[in-house]
Coordinates of C-alpha atoms in Angstrom, one line a residue:
Chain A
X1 CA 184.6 57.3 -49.9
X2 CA 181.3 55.9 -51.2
X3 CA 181.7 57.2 -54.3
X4 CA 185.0 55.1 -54.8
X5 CA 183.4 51.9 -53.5
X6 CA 180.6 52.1 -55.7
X7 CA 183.4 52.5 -58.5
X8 CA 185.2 49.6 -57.6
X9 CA 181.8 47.5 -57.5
X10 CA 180.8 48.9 -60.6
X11 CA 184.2 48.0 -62.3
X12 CA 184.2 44.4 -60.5
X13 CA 180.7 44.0 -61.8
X14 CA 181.3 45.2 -65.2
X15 CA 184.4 42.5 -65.4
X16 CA 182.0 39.8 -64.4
X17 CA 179.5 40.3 -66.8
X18 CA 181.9 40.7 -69.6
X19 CA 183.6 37.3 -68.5
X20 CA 179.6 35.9 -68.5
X21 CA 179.2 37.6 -72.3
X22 CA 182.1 35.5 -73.3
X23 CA 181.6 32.5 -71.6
X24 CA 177.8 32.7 -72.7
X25 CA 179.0 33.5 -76.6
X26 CA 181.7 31.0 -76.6
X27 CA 179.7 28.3 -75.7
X28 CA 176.4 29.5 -77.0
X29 CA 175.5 25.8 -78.6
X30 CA 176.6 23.5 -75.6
X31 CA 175.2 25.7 -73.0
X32 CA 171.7 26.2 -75.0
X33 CA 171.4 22.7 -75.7
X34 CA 172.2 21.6 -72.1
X35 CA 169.2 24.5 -70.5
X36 CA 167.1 22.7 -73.1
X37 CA 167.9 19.5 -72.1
X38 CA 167.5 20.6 -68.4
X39 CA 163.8 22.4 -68.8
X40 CA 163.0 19.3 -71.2
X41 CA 163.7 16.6 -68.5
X42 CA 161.3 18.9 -66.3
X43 CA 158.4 19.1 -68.2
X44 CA 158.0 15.8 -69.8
X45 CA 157.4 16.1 -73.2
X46 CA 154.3 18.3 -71.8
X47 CA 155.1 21.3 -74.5
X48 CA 157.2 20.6 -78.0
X49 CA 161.0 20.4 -78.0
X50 CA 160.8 22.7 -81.0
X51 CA 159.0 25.4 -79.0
X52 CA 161.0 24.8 -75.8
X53 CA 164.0 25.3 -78.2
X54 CA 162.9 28.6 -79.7
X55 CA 161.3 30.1 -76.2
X56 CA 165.2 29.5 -74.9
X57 CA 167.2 30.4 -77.7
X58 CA 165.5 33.9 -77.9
X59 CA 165.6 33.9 -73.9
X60 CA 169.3 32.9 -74.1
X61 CA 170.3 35.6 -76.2
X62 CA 167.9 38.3 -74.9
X63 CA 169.7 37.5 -71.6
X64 CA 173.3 37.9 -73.4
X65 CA 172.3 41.1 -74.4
X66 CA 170.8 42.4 -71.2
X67 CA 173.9 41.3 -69.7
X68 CA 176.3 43.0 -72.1
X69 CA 174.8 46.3 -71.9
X70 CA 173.0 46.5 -68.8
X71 CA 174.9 44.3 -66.7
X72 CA 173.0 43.4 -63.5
X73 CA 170.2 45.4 -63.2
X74 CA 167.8 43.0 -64.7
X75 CA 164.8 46.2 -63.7
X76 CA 166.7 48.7 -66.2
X77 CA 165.9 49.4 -69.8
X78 CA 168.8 46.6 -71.1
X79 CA 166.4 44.0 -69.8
X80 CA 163.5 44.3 -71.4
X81 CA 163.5 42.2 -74.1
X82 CA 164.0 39.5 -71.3
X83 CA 161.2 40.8 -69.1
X84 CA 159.0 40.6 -72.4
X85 CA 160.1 37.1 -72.9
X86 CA 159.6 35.9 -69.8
X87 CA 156.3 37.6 -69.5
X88 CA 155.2 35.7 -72.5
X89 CA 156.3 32.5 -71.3
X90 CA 154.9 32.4 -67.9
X91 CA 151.5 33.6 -68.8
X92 CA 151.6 30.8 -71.9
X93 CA 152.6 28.4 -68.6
X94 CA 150.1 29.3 -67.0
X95 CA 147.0 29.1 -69.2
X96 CA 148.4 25.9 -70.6
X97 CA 147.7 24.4 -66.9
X98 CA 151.6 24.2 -66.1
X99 CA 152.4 24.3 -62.2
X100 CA 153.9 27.0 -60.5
X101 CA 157.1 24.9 -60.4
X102 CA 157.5 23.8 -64.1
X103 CA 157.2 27.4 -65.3
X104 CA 160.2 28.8 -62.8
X105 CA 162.4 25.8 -63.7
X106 CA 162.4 27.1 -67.5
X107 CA 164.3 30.1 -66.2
X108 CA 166.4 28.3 -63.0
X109 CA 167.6 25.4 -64.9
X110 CA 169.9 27.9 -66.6
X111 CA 171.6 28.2 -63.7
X112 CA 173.1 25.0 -63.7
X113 CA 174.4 25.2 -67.3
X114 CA 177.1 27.3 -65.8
X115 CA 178.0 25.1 -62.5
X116 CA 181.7 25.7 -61.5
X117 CA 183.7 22.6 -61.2
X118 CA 186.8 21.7 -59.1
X119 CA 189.2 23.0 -62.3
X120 CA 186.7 26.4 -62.3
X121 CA 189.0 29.5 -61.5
X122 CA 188.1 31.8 -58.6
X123 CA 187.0 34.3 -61.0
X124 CA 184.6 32.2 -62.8
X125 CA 183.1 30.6 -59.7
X126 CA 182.4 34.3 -58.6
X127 CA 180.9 35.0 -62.1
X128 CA 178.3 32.0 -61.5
X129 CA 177.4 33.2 -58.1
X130 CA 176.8 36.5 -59.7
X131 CA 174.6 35.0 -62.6
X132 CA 172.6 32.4 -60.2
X133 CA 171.6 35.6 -58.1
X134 CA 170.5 36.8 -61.4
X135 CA 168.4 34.1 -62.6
X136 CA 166.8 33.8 -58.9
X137 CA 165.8 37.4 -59.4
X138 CA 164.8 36.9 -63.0
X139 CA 162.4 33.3 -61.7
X140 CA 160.8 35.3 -59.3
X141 CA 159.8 37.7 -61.6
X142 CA 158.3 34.8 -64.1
X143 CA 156.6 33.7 -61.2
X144 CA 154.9 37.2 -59.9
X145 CA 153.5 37.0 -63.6
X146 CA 152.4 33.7 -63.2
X147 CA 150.3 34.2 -60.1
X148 CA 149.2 37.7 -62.0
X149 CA 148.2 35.9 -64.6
X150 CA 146.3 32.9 -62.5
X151 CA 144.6 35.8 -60.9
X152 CA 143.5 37.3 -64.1
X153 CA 142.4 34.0 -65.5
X154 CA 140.1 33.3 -62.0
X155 CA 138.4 36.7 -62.0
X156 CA 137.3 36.6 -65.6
X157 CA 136.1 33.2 -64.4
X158 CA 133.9 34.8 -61.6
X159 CA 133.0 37.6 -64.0
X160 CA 131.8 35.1 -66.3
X161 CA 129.9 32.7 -63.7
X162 CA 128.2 35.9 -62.5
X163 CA 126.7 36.9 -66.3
X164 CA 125.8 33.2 -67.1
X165 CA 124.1 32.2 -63.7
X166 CA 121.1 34.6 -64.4
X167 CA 118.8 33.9 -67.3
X168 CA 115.3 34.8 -67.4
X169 CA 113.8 32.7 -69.8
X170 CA 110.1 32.7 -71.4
X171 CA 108.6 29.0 -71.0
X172 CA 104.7 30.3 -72.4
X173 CA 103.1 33.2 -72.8
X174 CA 102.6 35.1 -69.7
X175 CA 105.0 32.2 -67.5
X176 CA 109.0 33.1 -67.1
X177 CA 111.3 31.2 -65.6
X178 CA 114.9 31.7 -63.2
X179 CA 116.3 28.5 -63.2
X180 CA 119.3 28.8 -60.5
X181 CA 122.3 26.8 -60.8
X182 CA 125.1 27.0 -57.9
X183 CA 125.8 28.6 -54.5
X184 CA 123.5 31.5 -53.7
X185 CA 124.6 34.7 -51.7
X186 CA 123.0 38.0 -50.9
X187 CA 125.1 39.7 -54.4
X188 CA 123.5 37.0 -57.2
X189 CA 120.1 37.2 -54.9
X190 CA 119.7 40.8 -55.6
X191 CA 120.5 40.7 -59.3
X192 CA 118.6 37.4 -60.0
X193 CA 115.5 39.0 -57.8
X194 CA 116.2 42.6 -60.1
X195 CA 116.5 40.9 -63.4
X196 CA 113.4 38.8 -62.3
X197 CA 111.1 41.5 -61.6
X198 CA 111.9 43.7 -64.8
X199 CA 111.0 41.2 -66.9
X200 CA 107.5 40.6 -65.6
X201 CA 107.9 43.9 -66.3
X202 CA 108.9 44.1 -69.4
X203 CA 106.8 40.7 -70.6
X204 CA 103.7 41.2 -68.9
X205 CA 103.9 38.2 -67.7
X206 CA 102.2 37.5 -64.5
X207 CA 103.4 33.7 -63.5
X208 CA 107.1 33.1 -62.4
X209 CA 108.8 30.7 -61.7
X210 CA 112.0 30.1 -59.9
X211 CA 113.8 26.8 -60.5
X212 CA 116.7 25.7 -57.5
X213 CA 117.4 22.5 -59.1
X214 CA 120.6 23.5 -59.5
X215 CA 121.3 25.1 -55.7
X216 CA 123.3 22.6 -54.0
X217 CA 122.5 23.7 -50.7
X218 CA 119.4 25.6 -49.2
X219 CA 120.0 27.5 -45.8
X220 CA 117.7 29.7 -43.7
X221 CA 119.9 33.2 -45.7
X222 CA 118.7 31.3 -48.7
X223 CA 115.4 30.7 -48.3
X224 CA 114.6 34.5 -46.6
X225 CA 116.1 35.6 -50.1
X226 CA 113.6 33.2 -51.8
X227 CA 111.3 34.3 -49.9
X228 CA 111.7 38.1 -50.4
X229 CA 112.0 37.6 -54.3
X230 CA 108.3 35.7 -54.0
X231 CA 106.9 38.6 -52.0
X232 CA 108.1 41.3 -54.0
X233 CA 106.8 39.3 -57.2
X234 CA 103.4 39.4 -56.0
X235 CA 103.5 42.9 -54.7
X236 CA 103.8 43.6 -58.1
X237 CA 100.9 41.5 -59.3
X238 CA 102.8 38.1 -60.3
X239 CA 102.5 35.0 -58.8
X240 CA 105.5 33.3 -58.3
X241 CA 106.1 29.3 -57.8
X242 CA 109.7 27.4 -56.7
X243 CA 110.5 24.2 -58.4
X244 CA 113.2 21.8 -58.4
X245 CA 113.1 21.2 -54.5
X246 CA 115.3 18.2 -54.2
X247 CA 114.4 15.6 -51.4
X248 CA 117.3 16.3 -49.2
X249 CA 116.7 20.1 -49.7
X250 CA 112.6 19.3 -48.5
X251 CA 114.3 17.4 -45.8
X252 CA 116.6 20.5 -44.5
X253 CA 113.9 23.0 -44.9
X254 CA 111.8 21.0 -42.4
X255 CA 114.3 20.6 -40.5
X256 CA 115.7 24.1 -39.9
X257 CA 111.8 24.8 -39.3
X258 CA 111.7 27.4 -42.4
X259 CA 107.9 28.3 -43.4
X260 CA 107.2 28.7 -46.5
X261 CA 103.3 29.5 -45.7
X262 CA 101.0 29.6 -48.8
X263 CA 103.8 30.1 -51.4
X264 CA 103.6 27.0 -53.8
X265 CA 106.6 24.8 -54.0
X266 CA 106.6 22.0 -56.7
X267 CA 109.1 19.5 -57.3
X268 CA 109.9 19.7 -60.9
X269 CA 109.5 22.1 -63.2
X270 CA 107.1 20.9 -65.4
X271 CA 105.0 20.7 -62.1
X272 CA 105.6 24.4 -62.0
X273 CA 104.9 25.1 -65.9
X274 CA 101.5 23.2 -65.4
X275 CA 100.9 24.7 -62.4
X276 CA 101.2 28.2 -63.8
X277 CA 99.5 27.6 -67.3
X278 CA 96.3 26.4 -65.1
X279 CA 96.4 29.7 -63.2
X280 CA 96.6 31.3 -66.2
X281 CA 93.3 29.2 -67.5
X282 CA 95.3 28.0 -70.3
X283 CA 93.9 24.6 -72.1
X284 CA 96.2 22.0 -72.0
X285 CA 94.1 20.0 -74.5
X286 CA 95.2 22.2 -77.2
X287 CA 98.7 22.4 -76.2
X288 CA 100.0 21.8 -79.5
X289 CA 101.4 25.9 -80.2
X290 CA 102.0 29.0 -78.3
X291 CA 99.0 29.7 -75.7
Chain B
X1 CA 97.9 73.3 -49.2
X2 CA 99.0 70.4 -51.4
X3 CA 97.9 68.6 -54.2
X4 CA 95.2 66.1 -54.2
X5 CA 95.3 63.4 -56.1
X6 CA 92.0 62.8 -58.3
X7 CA 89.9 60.0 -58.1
X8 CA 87.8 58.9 -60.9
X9 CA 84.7 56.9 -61.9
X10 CA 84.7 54.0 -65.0
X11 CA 81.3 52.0 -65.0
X12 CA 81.1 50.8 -60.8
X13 CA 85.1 51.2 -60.3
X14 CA 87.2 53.7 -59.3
X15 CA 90.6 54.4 -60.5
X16 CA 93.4 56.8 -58.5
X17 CA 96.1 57.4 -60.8
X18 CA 98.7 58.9 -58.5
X19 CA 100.9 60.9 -60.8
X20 CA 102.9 63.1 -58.2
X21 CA 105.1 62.4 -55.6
X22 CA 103.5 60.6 -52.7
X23 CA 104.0 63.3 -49.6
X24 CA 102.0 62.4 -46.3
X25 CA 99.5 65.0 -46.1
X26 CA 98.8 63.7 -50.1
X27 CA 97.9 60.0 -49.0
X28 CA 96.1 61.0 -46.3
X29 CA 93.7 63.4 -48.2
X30 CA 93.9 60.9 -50.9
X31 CA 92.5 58.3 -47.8
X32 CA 89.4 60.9 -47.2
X33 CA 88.5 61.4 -50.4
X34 CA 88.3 57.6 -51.7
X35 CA 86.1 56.9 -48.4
X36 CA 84.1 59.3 -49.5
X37 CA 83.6 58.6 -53.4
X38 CA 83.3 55.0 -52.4
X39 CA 79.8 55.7 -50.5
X40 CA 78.5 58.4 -52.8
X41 CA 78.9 56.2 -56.3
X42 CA 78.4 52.6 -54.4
X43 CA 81.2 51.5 -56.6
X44 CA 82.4 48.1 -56.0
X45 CA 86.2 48.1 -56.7
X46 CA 88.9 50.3 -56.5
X47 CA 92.5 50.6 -58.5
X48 CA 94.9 52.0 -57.5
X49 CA 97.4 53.3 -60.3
X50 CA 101.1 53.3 -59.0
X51 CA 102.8 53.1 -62.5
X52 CA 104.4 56.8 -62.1
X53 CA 105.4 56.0 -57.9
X54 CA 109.3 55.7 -58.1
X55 CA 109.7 56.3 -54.3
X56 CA 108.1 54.4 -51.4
X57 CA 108.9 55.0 -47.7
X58 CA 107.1 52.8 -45.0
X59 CA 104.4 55.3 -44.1
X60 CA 103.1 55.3 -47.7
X61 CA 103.4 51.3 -48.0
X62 CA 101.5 51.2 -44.7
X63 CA 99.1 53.3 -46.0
X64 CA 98.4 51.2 -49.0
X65 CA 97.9 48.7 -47.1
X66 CA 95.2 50.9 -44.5
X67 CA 93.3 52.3 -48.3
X68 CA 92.8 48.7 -49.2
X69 CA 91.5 48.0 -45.6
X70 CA 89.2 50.6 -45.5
X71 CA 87.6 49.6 -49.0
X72 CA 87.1 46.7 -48.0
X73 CA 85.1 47.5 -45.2
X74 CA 83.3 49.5 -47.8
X75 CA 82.9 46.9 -50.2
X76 CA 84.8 47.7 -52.7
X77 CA 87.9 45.5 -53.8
X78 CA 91.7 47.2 -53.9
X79 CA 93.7 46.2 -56.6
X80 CA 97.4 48.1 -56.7
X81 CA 98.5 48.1 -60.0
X82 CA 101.8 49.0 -62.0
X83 CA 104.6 48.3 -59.1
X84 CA 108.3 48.8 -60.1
X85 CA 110.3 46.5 -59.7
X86 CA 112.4 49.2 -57.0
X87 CA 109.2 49.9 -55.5
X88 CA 108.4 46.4 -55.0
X89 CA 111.9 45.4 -53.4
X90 CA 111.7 48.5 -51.3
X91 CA 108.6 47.7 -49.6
X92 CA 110.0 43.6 -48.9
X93 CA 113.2 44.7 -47.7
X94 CA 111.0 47.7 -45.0
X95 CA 109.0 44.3 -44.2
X96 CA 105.8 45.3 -46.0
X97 CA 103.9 42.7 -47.3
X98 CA 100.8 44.8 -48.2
X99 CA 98.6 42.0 -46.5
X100 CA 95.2 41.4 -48.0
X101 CA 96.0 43.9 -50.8
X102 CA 95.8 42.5 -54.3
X103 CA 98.0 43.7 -57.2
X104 CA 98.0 43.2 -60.9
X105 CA 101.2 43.9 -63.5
X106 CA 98.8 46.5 -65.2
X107 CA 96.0 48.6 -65.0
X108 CA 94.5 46.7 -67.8
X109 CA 94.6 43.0 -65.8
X110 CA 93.8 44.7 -62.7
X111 CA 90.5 45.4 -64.1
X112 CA 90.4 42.2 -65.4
X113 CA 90.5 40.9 -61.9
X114 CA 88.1 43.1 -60.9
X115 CA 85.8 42.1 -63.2
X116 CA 86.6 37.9 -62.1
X117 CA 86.4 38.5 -58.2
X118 CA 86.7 35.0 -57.4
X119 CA 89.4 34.1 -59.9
X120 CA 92.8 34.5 -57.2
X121 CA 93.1 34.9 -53.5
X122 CA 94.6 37.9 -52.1
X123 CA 98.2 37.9 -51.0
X124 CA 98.8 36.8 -47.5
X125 CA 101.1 38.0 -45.3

């Protein structure tokens, strides 16, 4: 009994899609140029005509294709030239800054190319219904690969941001430097406290110097991490100095009654630098080369 | 019985090169023995080489801490030299500061210092 039902679908569903193919081949011109003209209106002139017209025109007849062979199962093999496509396009969309909304319309405005009208016949109007569910299916696919993509794009960011936010740098002989830029938590602490410590290590240097110019905010978690990278510098022989303390950040440290007892805090960092090349006897009169 | 770790002379300093790992029993013996070497030679500083230590618990960072303590009371000046950076971040997160002990980067500037007593303060808790 199932058996037969499933026949009769199938044979129903092939009929539609052959009456799609032909409507689709028939007017292959008028129906591109109005899904152009439709995804166009959309986007505003944000991405060339030219390039809208040849993203479509292969969509247009990957989807023809798809729907000769493979009917309506837009997950089988039939349809992979349009998953490709549409894969390509969304992820374009979405590093070219275009909102989650302008990339589905590309696909959903070809919807409406097809739109029955009071002389459509009953056949035809059920041939749309069956290509709008479809292209619903086939927008919600773009956009899965849209967010996949946005997802992609922010954790290469983070990646990124991690590897850039920790240089040790050599200001002098014997004097290094971590100047901090951005929010710090307990993760970049550890590496920036690591990364600090193996290259006194691997210098020889003996004077550091950790810059939070660029910490927006100082809280009592940050400073107890400050703190702990200071003590564990001078357990290992190095004196360590903070610089860049901002007035409001003085202010809150007072204020949240964190001591920061005999470890030397300067405002700049050429406060620091001096501060550090005196411990380290060097002659500033002479300053002209390396120490 | 276990190892001991040796403790030698250079001009009026001794240096303990601790080359094994650090058991109990070790840095206690190692305690007795530096007491003792510290009154027969009359040296007036001690170093204390921890290039080779990869692995700290709190007994032997206390115990760092009670060597430089008793040298002092001797007379002679503790400088720890050579900490990893591991070793280092051990002992701040177990909440050893190693009061009143001073530490250079290398054996080489923790002579130095020796040599320059007044030149730094000690590290303060």
């Amino acid at each position: 009994m199932t058996g037969m039902r499933e026949g009769v679908t199938s044979v129903a569903e092939q009929e539609i899609s052959t009456r799609l193919v032909e409507l689709l081949t028939q007017q292959r011109e008028s129906l591109g140029a109005a899904w152009l003209e439709n995804v166009s209106a959309t986007l505003r002139g944000r991405i060339s005509v030219a390039e809208l017209d040849r993203e479509l025109r292969e969509l247009y007849s990957a989807l023809v294709d798809g729907l000769r062979t493979g009917g309506f199962d837009w997950q089988g093999d039939s349809y992979a030239e349009v998953r490709a496509l549409l894969g390509e396009l969304s992820r374009n969309r979405a590093r070219q800054g275009f909102s989650p909304t302008e990339t589905a319309v590309s696909v959903l405005a070809g919807k409406e190319i097809l739109e029955p009208t009071t002389e459509t016949s009953a056949e035809d109007i059920q041939a749309y219904l069956r290509l709008s569910r479809l292209m619903d299916a086939l927008g919600l696919y773009t956009l899965e690969v849209y967010a996949k993509t946005r997802e992609e794009i922010i954790s290469a960011q983070s990646e990124q941001l991690m590897e850039l936010s920790t240089p040790v740098v050599k200001l002098w002989e014997g004097v290094v430097a971590v100047p901090l830029v951005g929010t710090l938590d307990s993760a970049r602490t550890q590496v920036v406290m690591e990364k600090l410590l193996q290259t006194l290590v691997d210098t020889g240097s003996d004077q550091a110097i950790i810059d939070i110019t660029g910490v927006p905010a100082v809280d009592t978690e940050v400073a107890q991490h400050l703190l702990k990278t200071v003590v564990a510098a001078r357990l290992m022989g190095a004196e360590c100095t903070i610089s860049g303390i901002r007035p409001q950040i003085a202010q809150t440290i007072v204020a949240l009654g964190i001591q920061f007892g005999d470890i030397v805090t300067k405002a700049t960092l050429a406060d620091a630098l001096k501060h550090a090349l005196r411990r380290n006897s060097v002659d500033l009169g002479r300053a002209g080369g390396a120490a | 019985m276990t190892e001991r770790v040796p403790v030698l002379k250079i001009g009026d300093v001794l240096l303990v090169s601790i080359q094994v790992d650090l058991e109990d029993q070790t840095v206690l013996d190692l305690q007795d023995d530096l007491a003792a070497r510290i009154v027969a030679t009359g040296a007036s500083g001690v170093v204390i080489d921890i290039t080779a230590v990869e692995i700290v618990d709190s007994f032997v960072g206390r115990m760092l801490a009670t060597t430089a303590a008793i040298s002092r009371m001797l007379d002679a000046e503790t400088v720890v030299v050579g900490m990893r950076p591991a070793v280092a971040i051990t002992l701040v997160e177990l909440g050893l500061s190693l009061g009143g002990v001073r530490t250079a980067l290398t054996l080489e500037k923790g002579l130095d210092m020796l040599a320059r007593p007044d030149s730094r303060p000690p590290a303060k808790p």
